[in-house]
Amino acid sequence: MALNVGAVSRMLQMRSEADQVSVFALTLFVALLCACIVIGHLLEKNRWINESITAIAIGLITGTILLFATKGKSSHVLVFSEELFFIYLLPPIIFNAGFQVKKKQFFRNFMTITSFGIVGTLISFAIISLGSAQLFKHLEVGFLDLSDYLAIGAIFSATDSVCTLQVLSQDEKPLLYSLVFGEGVVNDATSVVIFNALQKFDLSRITSGVALRFAASLSYLFLTSTLLGVAVGLLSAYIIKKLYFGRHSTDREVALMILLAYLSYMIAELFSLSGILTVFFCGIVMSHYTWHNVTDNSRITTKHAFATLSFISEIFIFLYVGMDVLDIEKWKVVGKRLGTSVAVSSILLFLIMVGRAAFVFPLSFISNLNRKSASHKIGLKHQVIIWWAGLMRGAVSMALAYNQFTRSGHTQLLGNSIMITSTISIVLFSTMVFGFITKPLISFLLPPQKQLSAPSESELSSTKPLWVPLLPNGQDAQPEINGHDVNRVGSLRMLLRTPSHTVHYYWRKFDDSYMRPVFGGRGFVPGVQSSPAEEVLQ
Amino acid sequence: MALNVGAVSRMLQMRSEADQVSVFALTLFVALLCACIVIGHLLEKNRWINESITAIAIGLITGTILLFATKGKSSHVLVFSEELFFIYLLPPIIFNAGFQVKKKQFFRNFMTITSFGIVGTLISFAIISLGSAQLFKHLEVGFLDLSDYLAIGAIFSATDSVCTLQVLSQDEKPLLYSLVFGEGVVNDATSVVIFNALQKFDLSRITSGVALRFAASLSYLFLTSTLLGVAVGLLSAYIIKKLYFGRHSTDREVALMILLAYLSYMIAELFSLSGILTVFFCGIVMSHYTWHNVTDNSRITTKHAFATLSFISEIFIFLYVGMDVLDIEKWKVVGKRLGTSVAVSSILLFLIMVGRAAFVFPLSFISNLNRKSASHKIGLKHQVIIWWAGLMRGAVSMALAYNQFTRSGHTQLLGNSIMITSTISIVLFSTMVFGFITKPLISFLLPPQKQLSAPSESELSSTKPLWVPLLPNGQDAQPEINGHDVNRVGSLRMLLRTPSHTVHYYWRKFDDSYMRPVFGGRGFVPGVQSSPAEEVLQ
């Protein structure tokens, strides 16, 4: 403890200077965030530009200015920290995703989403690991061992769900959104879990025993993480229903929801589970039960406050990525071997595209085998969109790459330096170029037959081939708000045809009979089925 | 930059262990915050206990458990950091105070509030500095020089507005609240400004020249900080009115308000102004203009989200103070000189009480000289409440004490160690004991003549002696919501008698003619005068 206090006092002495730097950094960052919001708003009508691209561009411009201002010494004001990313920025984004997701869509597509998110990510991981190990041999990339190649596989199988979300709109294309985005969350979790598992296992010799234990470990992590999220979500519903019954205090309710959601993430991280999965399911359970137990004001507040926190975190990440691009040190080392670096980035981009194609099309094919009618199959156009939407790489890849390639040395080693700059190049290229093309591509493949302000029958029919096989009775988001009584009327007919609907039907019975009496939720005021994103509160 | 990257990589290597510790610390802290909210809610009916006391008590219990768990090594999981406090926890509390304050009450009492907050704090500072310099001579407290004694004056003139707020209720006693709380904010700003100014000036020889420059520096800081806050507030109103006109986006509006408010604080800190004053006035301007330019959902969201953030920050601070009490290192050094430590704490507590009495009663007397009728004077009972409500010392004192007495050495030096433990003792004693007595004391001095749920005529008359002299035409919060047209009817009669009302009247004319057309605000929908705290949205 004497040491501790000594360290604190030294820290305080050092901090007088560091303080001023961090105050300046924070001020600049907050000012840039404001600029991103205002400029993003002004560019809203532009169909080619989204908020991620705006933030990256502003980050790049600021980085350039800083580079000149510091005479080439540094292009960024904050050092990228995994802790900042994984402990503070990622949880609100993923929690909000779970909180605002259209639950019905998500759970009806559950099998497809998880097969894409888990099996798909594993396929992608294998292809990128093997491919890079084979192809990098012919390039002089410095020393990379087996664990590095496996890490590369995990790093580049993590799609950027944040960026994808901004490209698709939940209101315009609810089911395509739910599929692509649901896969994105499961994929994030899977790649982080793989990455962490790789560091624990001794993979110097891969035997079937090791592979089996690896698979068992993954399954265990998925199951426990999900259960933890559900448990904390139910706890919040129970506490708020039990204690706050009749005498609501808005600030306490909102504070408790925020803190418990964050607690679920932290507990998962503490026990080395997947916080991403935990907080995602916590968000779903909270929107299904807790959200209905609080006052009207708390509902509006939580809905918008969570969305705002997530929004700020997203811009923060992209702004940082933009500023970090020009960081000169990495490029100095790589500069002498620019050709190699470009080759590495190109190979990785190629492997990413192949790795994704290698599961989207086969898994869609398998999924289509189970569909009887031709109109129920996943069409080629939609497979292409699903493939394309997952090509972006973002902050998760960055964070994992920093973890792997700055931990075992620093970026002055050639191999590490090349991998870091390649990661940045790929994130930048995929977000800016692929992101730029996505909106026009979707418009081209699925031309809107009506104004987007009225996304009803016409849009439904235009995208039918994608979601009809996933939604057995062909209903979309619109009929949903008529409540589950509507579903029940037609459910007997559907029951024998589609097992997923049967599961949903029995879940509803169970939910109404056992869950809602204990945990509250909309069941007490029978009527509209909704999540915070669906209910029109304004 | 090479150094920088090397440092980062070393940091990352060290962090693997530190990470686990900080994840545990955060998890525990978040869990304790949840416990505070739930227990605070359960104890709500108790008139003696408030949330601060609950949080400190939980912190103490947790500290004791940790002390046993770590075998006497440490009682807390987070090291108290000035940065955490001044950069992250204090801004939301002060901003929310400005945002929710009943503006009319605040501005009508403006002269009284500022004379208490500025002149009063200077008097208190002088008495505590001189008193401690004289009285500590006879105790062996280790080496303390003139700058230490002046710092002690600043440290212990900072009242704890957070704690005071929880004792008084804005709805039950709106004017007493506004007076005590308004003074608290100005006092916080004044003592921090004095403390910072002390560190810049060479005070080894105090001449009239130094004193004059000191006073000029203080006035400059007050003026510029206030103007900066007003400017940023107006900027937010202008941007949101101009750009978001007609096509509102709730998340962007809320994000922009939060970020701009924080930006005002950071800019003030960057230019060594008083961030506390800046963010307070930014909050007032935002609630007067910006808040009326956003959508209904944004209004509800900002009102409750800001209150929630402030609420969480408050509990966080008290929880930390509770856990820090038992930190063993400080007590080991002091342990051998327990008598001295108790004497120092007692002397300081005595000086705090004298220092506060030395301005509350004389300034009230001066204020009363200007009042003609006896019923307009500030009664003795109310002077006692104002005196008592400012006796609590809290996190600002802690933060300043850590800054002064761990910077110039560590707590193993006797003088520093005694001052740190005395600060903790005084914070603990004043919050727990004085805080405990405050509620009963107020009930005893101002017995509620009616149920608190109907705080109208009866309560108004019971507290008349206090606020009538401050509110010239004797109206309270209730008539206020009838709008300014009501005021105008009676204003001609009042105009000659009371200058503050005249100022208010002309400000309203100016506001309606020049400000509101540019910056929006309620003026466009003529009617109810309100701040977010007053409007009933539910």
CSV table of C-alpha atoms in Angstrom, one decimal, chain A residues 186-480:
chain,number,residue,atom,x,y,z
A,186,VAL,CA,-23.5,-13.1,-33.3
A,187,ASN,CA,-20.4,-12.7,-35.6
A,188,ASP,CA,-18.8,-10.1,-33.3
A,189,ALA,CA,-19.3,-12.3,-30.3
A,190,THR,CA,-18.0,-15.4,-32.2
A,191,SER,CA,-14.9,-13.7,-33.5
A,192,VAL,CA,-14.0,-12.2,-30.1
A,193,VAL,CA,-14.7,-15.6,-28.4
A,194,ILE,CA,-12.5,-17.4,-30.9
A,195,PHE,CA,-9.7,-14.8,-30.5
A,196,ASN,CA,-9.8,-15.1,-26.7
A,197,ALA,CA,-10.0,-18.9,-26.8
A,198,LEU,CA,-7.0,-19.0,-29.2
A,199,GLN,CA,-4.9,-17.2,-26.5
A,200,LYS,CA,-5.8,-19.7,-23.9
A,201,PHE,CA,-5.3,-22.9,-25.8
A,202,ASP,CA,-1.9,-24.3,-26.7
A,203,LEU,CA,-2.4,-24.6,-30.4
A,204,SER,CA,1.2,-25.5,-31.3
A,205,ARG,CA,-0.1,-29.0,-32.3
A,206,ILE,CA,-3.7,-29.2,-33.4
A,207,THR,CA,-5.2,-32.6,-32.6
A,208,SER,CA,-8.8,-33.7,-32.8
A,209,GLY,CA,-8.8,-33.6,-29.0
A,210,VAL,CA,-7.8,-29.9,-28.9
A,211,ALA,CA,-10.4,-29.1,-31.6
A,212,LEU,CA,-13.1,-30.9,-29.7
A,213,ARG,CA,-12.3,-29.1,-26.5
A,214,PHE,CA,-12.1,-25.8,-28.4
A,215,ALA,CA,-15.6,-26.5,-29.8
A,216,ALA,CA,-16.9,-27.4,-26.3
A,217,SER,CA,-15.4,-24.3,-24.9
A,218,LEU,CA,-17.1,-22.2,-27.5
A,219,SER,CA,-20.5,-23.8,-26.9
A,220,TYR,CA,-20.2,-23.3,-23.2
A,221,LEU,CA,-19.3,-19.6,-23.6
A,222,PHE,CA,-22.3,-19.0,-25.9
A,223,LEU,CA,-24.7,-20.7,-23.6
A,224,THR,CA,-23.5,-19.1,-20.3
A,225,SER,CA,-23.2,-15.7,-21.8
A,226,THR,CA,-26.7,-15.8,-23.2
A,227,LEU,CA,-28.1,-17.1,-19.9
A,228,LEU,CA,-26.3,-14.4,-17.9
A,229,GLY,CA,-27.8,-11.7,-20.1
A,230,VAL,CA,-31.3,-13.1,-19.8
A,231,ALA,CA,-30.9,-13.5,-16.0
A,232,VAL,CA,-29.8,-9.9,-15.4
A,233,GLY,CA,-32.6,-8.7,-17.7
A,234,LEU,CA,-35.2,-10.7,-15.8
A,235,LEU,CA,-33.7,-9.4,-12.5
A,236,SER,CA,-34.2,-5.8,-13.6
A,237,ALA,CA,-37.8,-6.5,-14.7
A,238,TYR,CA,-38.5,-8.2,-11.3
A,239,ILE,CA,-36.9,-5.5,-9.2
A,240,ILE,CA,-38.6,-2.6,-11.0
A,241,LYS,CA,-42.0,-4.4,-11.0
A,242,LYS,CA,-41.8,-5.5,-7.4
A,243,LEU,CA,-40.3,-2.4,-5.7
A,244,TYR,CA,-41.4,0.4,-7.9
A,245,PHE,CA,-45.0,-0.8,-8.2
A,246,GLY,CA,-47.3,2.2,-7.9
A,247,ARG,CA,-44.8,4.7,-6.8
A,248,HIS,CA,-42.6,5.3,-9.8
A,249,SER,CA,-39.4,7.4,-9.6
A,250,THR,CA,-38.3,8.1,-13.2
A,251,ASP,CA,-34.6,8.9,-12.5
A,252,ARG,CA,-34.1,5.8,-10.3
A,253,GLU,CA,-35.8,3.5,-12.9
A,254,VAL,CA,-33.6,4.8,-15.7
A,255,ALA,CA,-30.5,4.7,-13.6
A,256,LEU,CA,-31.2,1.2,-12.5
A,257,MET,CA,-31.8,0.0,-16.1
A,258,ILE,CA,-28.5,1.6,-17.3
A,259,LEU,CA,-26.5,0.3,-14.4
A,260,LEU,CA,-27.9,-3.3,-14.5
A,261,ALA,CA,-27.3,-3.5,-18.3
A,262,TYR,CA,-23.8,-2.4,-17.8
A,263,LEU,CA,-23.4,-4.7,-14.9
A,264,SER,CA,-24.4,-7.7,-17.0
A,265,TYR,CA,-21.6,-6.8,-19.5
A,266,MET,CA,-19.0,-6.3,-16.7
A,267,ILE,CA,-19.9,-9.6,-15.0
A,268,ALA,CA,-19.5,-11.4,-18.3
A,269,GLU,CA,-16.1,-9.8,-18.8
A,270,LEU,CA,-15.1,-10.6,-15.3
A,271,PHE,CA,-15.8,-14.3,-15.7
A,272,SER,CA,-14.3,-14.3,-19.2
A,273,LEU,CA,-17.6,-14.8,-21.0
A,274,SER,CA,-18.7,-12.9,-24.0
A,275,GLY,CA,-19.9,-9.6,-22.8
A,276,ILE,CA,-21.2,-8.8,-26.3
A,277,LEU,CA,-23.7,-11.7,-26.3
A,278,THR,CA,-24.6,-11.1,-22.6
A,279,VAL,CA,-25.5,-7.4,-23.1
A,280,PHE,CA,-27.3,-8.1,-26.3
A,281,PHE,CA,-29.6,-10.6,-24.7
A,282,CYS,CA,-30.0,-8.4,-21.7
A,283,GLY,CA,-31.2,-5.6,-24.0
A,284,ILE,CA,-33.7,-8.0,-25.6
A,285,VAL,CA,-35.1,-9.1,-22.3
A,286,MET,CA,-35.2,-5.6,-20.9
A,287,SER,CA,-37.2,-4.3,-23.9
A,288,HIS,CA,-39.6,-7.3,-23.6
A,289,TYR,CA,-40.2,-7.1,-19.9
A,290,THR,CA,-38.5,-4.2,-18.0
A,291,TRP,CA,-39.4,-1.5,-20.5
A,292,HIS,CA,-43.1,-2.2,-20.0
A,293,ASN,CA,-42.9,-2.0,-16.2
A,294,VAL,CA,-41.7,1.6,-16.1
A,295,THR,CA,-43.4,5.0,-16.4
A,296,ASP,CA,-44.2,6.5,-19.8
A,297,ASN,CA,-41.5,9.1,-19.3
A,298,SER,CA,-39.0,6.4,-18.4
A,299,ARG,CA,-39.9,4.5,-21.6
A,300,ILE,CA,-39.3,7.6,-23.8
A,301,THR,CA,-36.2,8.5,-21.9
A,302,THR,CA,-34.6,5.0,-22.0
A,303,LYS,CA,-35.5,4.5,-25.7
A,304,HIS,CA,-33.9,7.8,-26.8
A,305,ALA,CA,-31.1,7.9,-24.2
A,306,PHE,CA,-29.8,4.4,-25.1
A,307,ALA,CA,-30.0,5.3,-28.8
A,308,THR,CA,-28.1,8.5,-28.2
A,309,LEU,CA,-25.4,6.8,-26.2
A,310,SER,CA,-25.0,4.2,-28.9
A,311,PHE,CA,-24.9,6.9,-31.6
A,312,ILE,CA,-22.2,8.9,-29.8
A,313,SER,CA,-20.1,5.8,-29.2
A,314,GLU,CA,-20.4,4.9,-32.9
A,315,ILE,CA,-19.2,8.3,-34.1
A,316,PHE,CA,-16.5,8.3,-31.5
A,317,ILE,CA,-15.1,5.0,-32.9
A,318,PHE,CA,-15.1,6.1,-36.6
A,319,LEU,CA,-13.6,9.5,-35.7
A,320,TYR,CA,-10.8,7.7,-33.9
A,321,VAL,CA,-10.2,5.3,-36.7
A,322,GLY,CA,-10.0,8.2,-39.1
A,323,MET,CA,-7.4,10.1,-37.0
A,324,ASP,CA,-5.3,7.0,-36.4
A,325,VAL,CA,-4.8,6.3,-40.1
A,326,LEU,CA,-2.1,8.9,-40.5
A,327,ASP,CA,-0.1,7.9,-37.4
A,328,ILE,CA,3.3,8.3,-38.8
A,329,GLU,CA,5.4,5.7,-36.8
A,330,LYS,CA,3.7,2.7,-38.3
A,331,TRP,CA,4.1,4.0,-41.8
A,332,LYS,CA,7.7,4.8,-41.4
A,333,VAL,CA,8.5,1.2,-40.8
A,334,VAL,CA,6.2,0.0,-43.5
A,335,GLY,CA,7.3,2.7,-45.9
A,336,LYS,CA,10.4,0.9,-47.0
A,337,ARG,CA,8.3,-2.2,-47.9
A,338,LEU,CA,5.2,-0.5,-49.3
A,339,GLY,CA,4.8,-3.1,-52.0
A,340,THR,CA,4.7,-5.9,-49.4
A,341,SER,CA,2.1,-4.0,-47.3
A,342,VAL,CA,-0.1,-3.4,-50.3
A,343,ALA,CA,0.2,-7.1,-51.2
A,344,VAL,CA,-0.8,-8.2,-47.7
A,345,SER,CA,-3.8,-5.9,-47.6
A,346,SER,CA,-5.0,-7.0,-51.0
A,347,ILE,CA,-4.6,-10.7,-50.1
A,348,LEU,CA,-6.5,-10.2,-46.9
A,349,LEU,CA,-9.3,-8.3,-48.7
A,350,PHE,CA,-9.5,-11.1,-51.2
A,351,LEU,CA,-9.6,-13.7,-48.5
A,352,ILE,CA,-12.3,-11.8,-46.7
A,353,MET,CA,-14.5,-11.7,-49.8
A,354,VAL,CA,-13.8,-15.4,-50.5
A,355,GLY,CA,-14.3,-16.4,-46.9
A,356,ARG,CA,-17.6,-14.7,-46.8
A,357,ALA,CA,-18.8,-16.1,-50.1
A,358,ALA,CA,-17.7,-19.5,-48.9
A,359,PHE,CA,-20.5,-19.6,-46.3
A,360,VAL,CA,-23.2,-17.2,-47.4
A,361,PHE,CA,-24.0,-19.0,-50.7
A,362,PRO,CA,-23.6,-22.6,-49.4
A,363,LEU,CA,-25.6,-21.9,-46.2
A,364,SER,CA,-28.3,-20.2,-48.2
A,365,PHE,CA,-28.4,-23.2,-50.5
A,366,ILE,CA,-28.8,-25.5,-47.5
A,367,SER,CA,-31.4,-23.2,-46.1
A,368,ASN,CA,-33.2,-23.3,-49.4
A,369,LEU,CA,-33.3,-27.1,-49.5
A,370,ASN,CA,-35.7,-27.0,-46.6
A,371,ARG,CA,-38.1,-24.7,-48.4
A,372,LYS,CA,-40.8,-26.3,-50.6
A,373,SER,CA,-42.1,-23.5,-52.8
A,374,ALA,CA,-39.8,-21.6,-55.1
A,375,SER,CA,-41.0,-18.2,-53.8
A,376,HIS,CA,-39.8,-19.2,-50.3
A,377,LYS,CA,-36.2,-19.6,-51.3
A,378,ILE,CA,-33.5,-17.0,-50.6
A,379,GLY,CA,-33.0,-15.4,-54.0
A,380,LEU,CA,-29.5,-14.8,-55.5
A,381,LYS,CA,-29.9,-11.0,-55.2
A,382,HIS,CA,-30.5,-11.2,-51.5
A,383,GLN,CA,-27.6,-13.6,-51.0
A,384,VAL,CA,-25.4,-11.0,-52.8
A,385,ILE,CA,-26.7,-8.3,-50.4
A,386,ILE,CA,-26.1,-10.4,-47.3
A,387,TRP,CA,-22.6,-11.2,-48.7
A,388,TRP,CA,-21.8,-7.6,-49.4
A,389,ALA,CA,-23.2,-6.2,-46.2
A,390,GLY,CA,-20.7,-8.3,-44.2
A,391,LEU,CA,-17.6,-7.2,-46.0
A,392,MET,CA,-17.0,-4.1,-43.9
A,393,ARG,CA,-14.4,-4.3,-41.2
A,394,GLY,CA,-14.3,-1.9,-38.2
A,395,ALA,CA,-13.4,-1.2,-34.7
A,396,VAL,CA,-13.5,-4.8,-33.4
A,397,SER,CA,-10.9,-5.8,-36.0
A,398,MET,CA,-8.8,-2.8,-35.0
A,399,ALA,CA,-9.0,-3.6,-31.3
A,400,LEU,CA,-8.1,-7.2,-31.8
A,401,ALA,CA,-5.3,-6.4,-34.2
A,402,TYR,CA,-3.8,-3.9,-31.6
A,403,ASN,CA,-4.1,-6.5,-29.0
A,404,GLN,CA,-2.3,-9.2,-31.0
A,405,PHE,CA,0.4,-7.2,-32.7
A,406,THR,CA,1.4,-4.6,-30.1
A,407,ARG,CA,1.4,-7.0,-27.2
A,408,SER,CA,4.1,-9.3,-28.4
A,409,GLY,CA,6.5,-6.5,-29.3
A,410,HIS,CA,5.9,-3.0,-30.7
A,411,THR,CA,5.1,-1.7,-34.2
A,412,GLN,CA,8.8,-1.2,-35.0
A,413,LEU,CA,9.0,-4.9,-35.8
A,414,LEU,CA,8.2,-5.4,-39.4
A,415,GLY,CA,5.6,-8.2,-39.2
A,416,ASN,CA,3.6,-6.4,-36.5
A,417,SER,CA,3.9,-3.0,-38.2
A,418,ILE,CA,2.7,-4.5,-41.5
A,419,MET,CA,-0.3,-6.2,-39.8
A,420,ILE,CA,-1.4,-3.0,-38.0
A,421,THR,CA,-1.2,-0.9,-41.1
A,422,SER,CA,-2.9,-3.6,-43.2
A,423,THR,CA,-5.7,-3.7,-40.7
A,424,ILE,CA,-6.1,0.1,-40.8
A,425,SER,CA,-6.0,0.0,-44.6
A,426,ILE,CA,-8.6,-2.7,-44.8
A,427,VAL,CA,-10.9,-1.0,-42.3
A,428,LEU,CA,-10.6,2.3,-44.2
A,429,PHE,CA,-11.0,0.8,-47.6
A,430,SER,CA,-13.9,-1.4,-46.7
A,431,THR,CA,-15.7,1.3,-44.8
A,432,MET,CA,-15.2,4.0,-47.3
A,433,VAL,CA,-15.3,2.2,-50.6
A,434,PHE,CA,-17.5,-0.8,-49.9
A,435,GLY,CA,-19.7,1.4,-47.6
A,436,PHE,CA,-19.9,4.0,-50.4
A,437,ILE,CA,-21.1,1.4,-52.9
A,438,THR,CA,-23.6,-0.3,-50.6
A,439,LYS,CA,-26.4,2.1,-50.8
A,440,PRO,CA,-26.4,2.3,-54.6
A,441,LEU,CA,-25.9,-1.5,-54.8
A,442,ILE,CA,-29.0,-2.1,-52.7
A,443,SER,CA,-31.0,0.4,-54.7
A,444,PHE,CA,-29.9,-1.4,-57.8
A,445,LEU,CA,-30.6,-4.9,-56.7
A,446,LEU,CA,-33.8,-4.0,-54.8
A,447,PRO,CA,-35.2,-0.9,-56.5
A,448,PRO,CA,-37.8,0.8,-54.3
A,449,GLN,CA,-41.1,0.6,-56.2
A,450,LYS,CA,-42.7,3.3,-54.0
A,451,GLN,CA,-41.6,6.2,-51.9
A,452,LEU,CA,-39.7,5.1,-48.8
A,453,SER,CA,-42.0,7.0,-46.6
A,454,ALA,CA,-44.6,4.4,-47.2
A,455,PRO,CA,-42.8,1.1,-47.0
A,456,SER,CA,-45.8,-1.2,-47.2
A,457,GLU,CA,-47.1,-3.6,-49.8
A,458,SER,CA,-44.9,-2.7,-52.7
A,459,GLU,CA,-41.7,-3.0,-50.8
A,460,LEU,CA,-42.9,-6.2,-49.2
A,461,SER,CA,-43.4,-7.8,-52.6
A,462,SER,CA,-40.1,-6.5,-53.9
A,463,THR,CA,-38.2,-8.2,-51.1
A,464,LYS,CA,-40.4,-11.2,-50.8
A,465,PRO,CA,-37.9,-13.8,-52.0
A,466,LEU,CA,-35.7,-13.0,-49.0
A,467,TRP,CA,-37.9,-13.0,-46.0
A,468,VAL,CA,-40.9,-15.1,-47.0
A,469,PRO,CA,-39.1,-18.3,-46.2
A,470,LEU,CA,-38.0,-16.9,-42.9
A,471,LEU,CA,-41.4,-15.6,-42.0
A,472,PRO,CA,-43.7,-18.6,-42.4
A,473,ASN,CA,-47.0,-16.9,-42.8
A,474,GLY,CA,-45.6,-14.1,-45.0
A,475,GLN,CA,-46.4,-11.3,-42.6
A,476,ASP,CA,-44.0,-8.4,-42.2
A,477,ALA,CA,-43.5,-5.6,-39.7
A,478,GLN,CA,-46.8,-3.9,-40.4
A,479,PRO,CA,-49.3,-6.7,-39.4
A,480,GLU,CA,-47.1,-7.2,-36.3
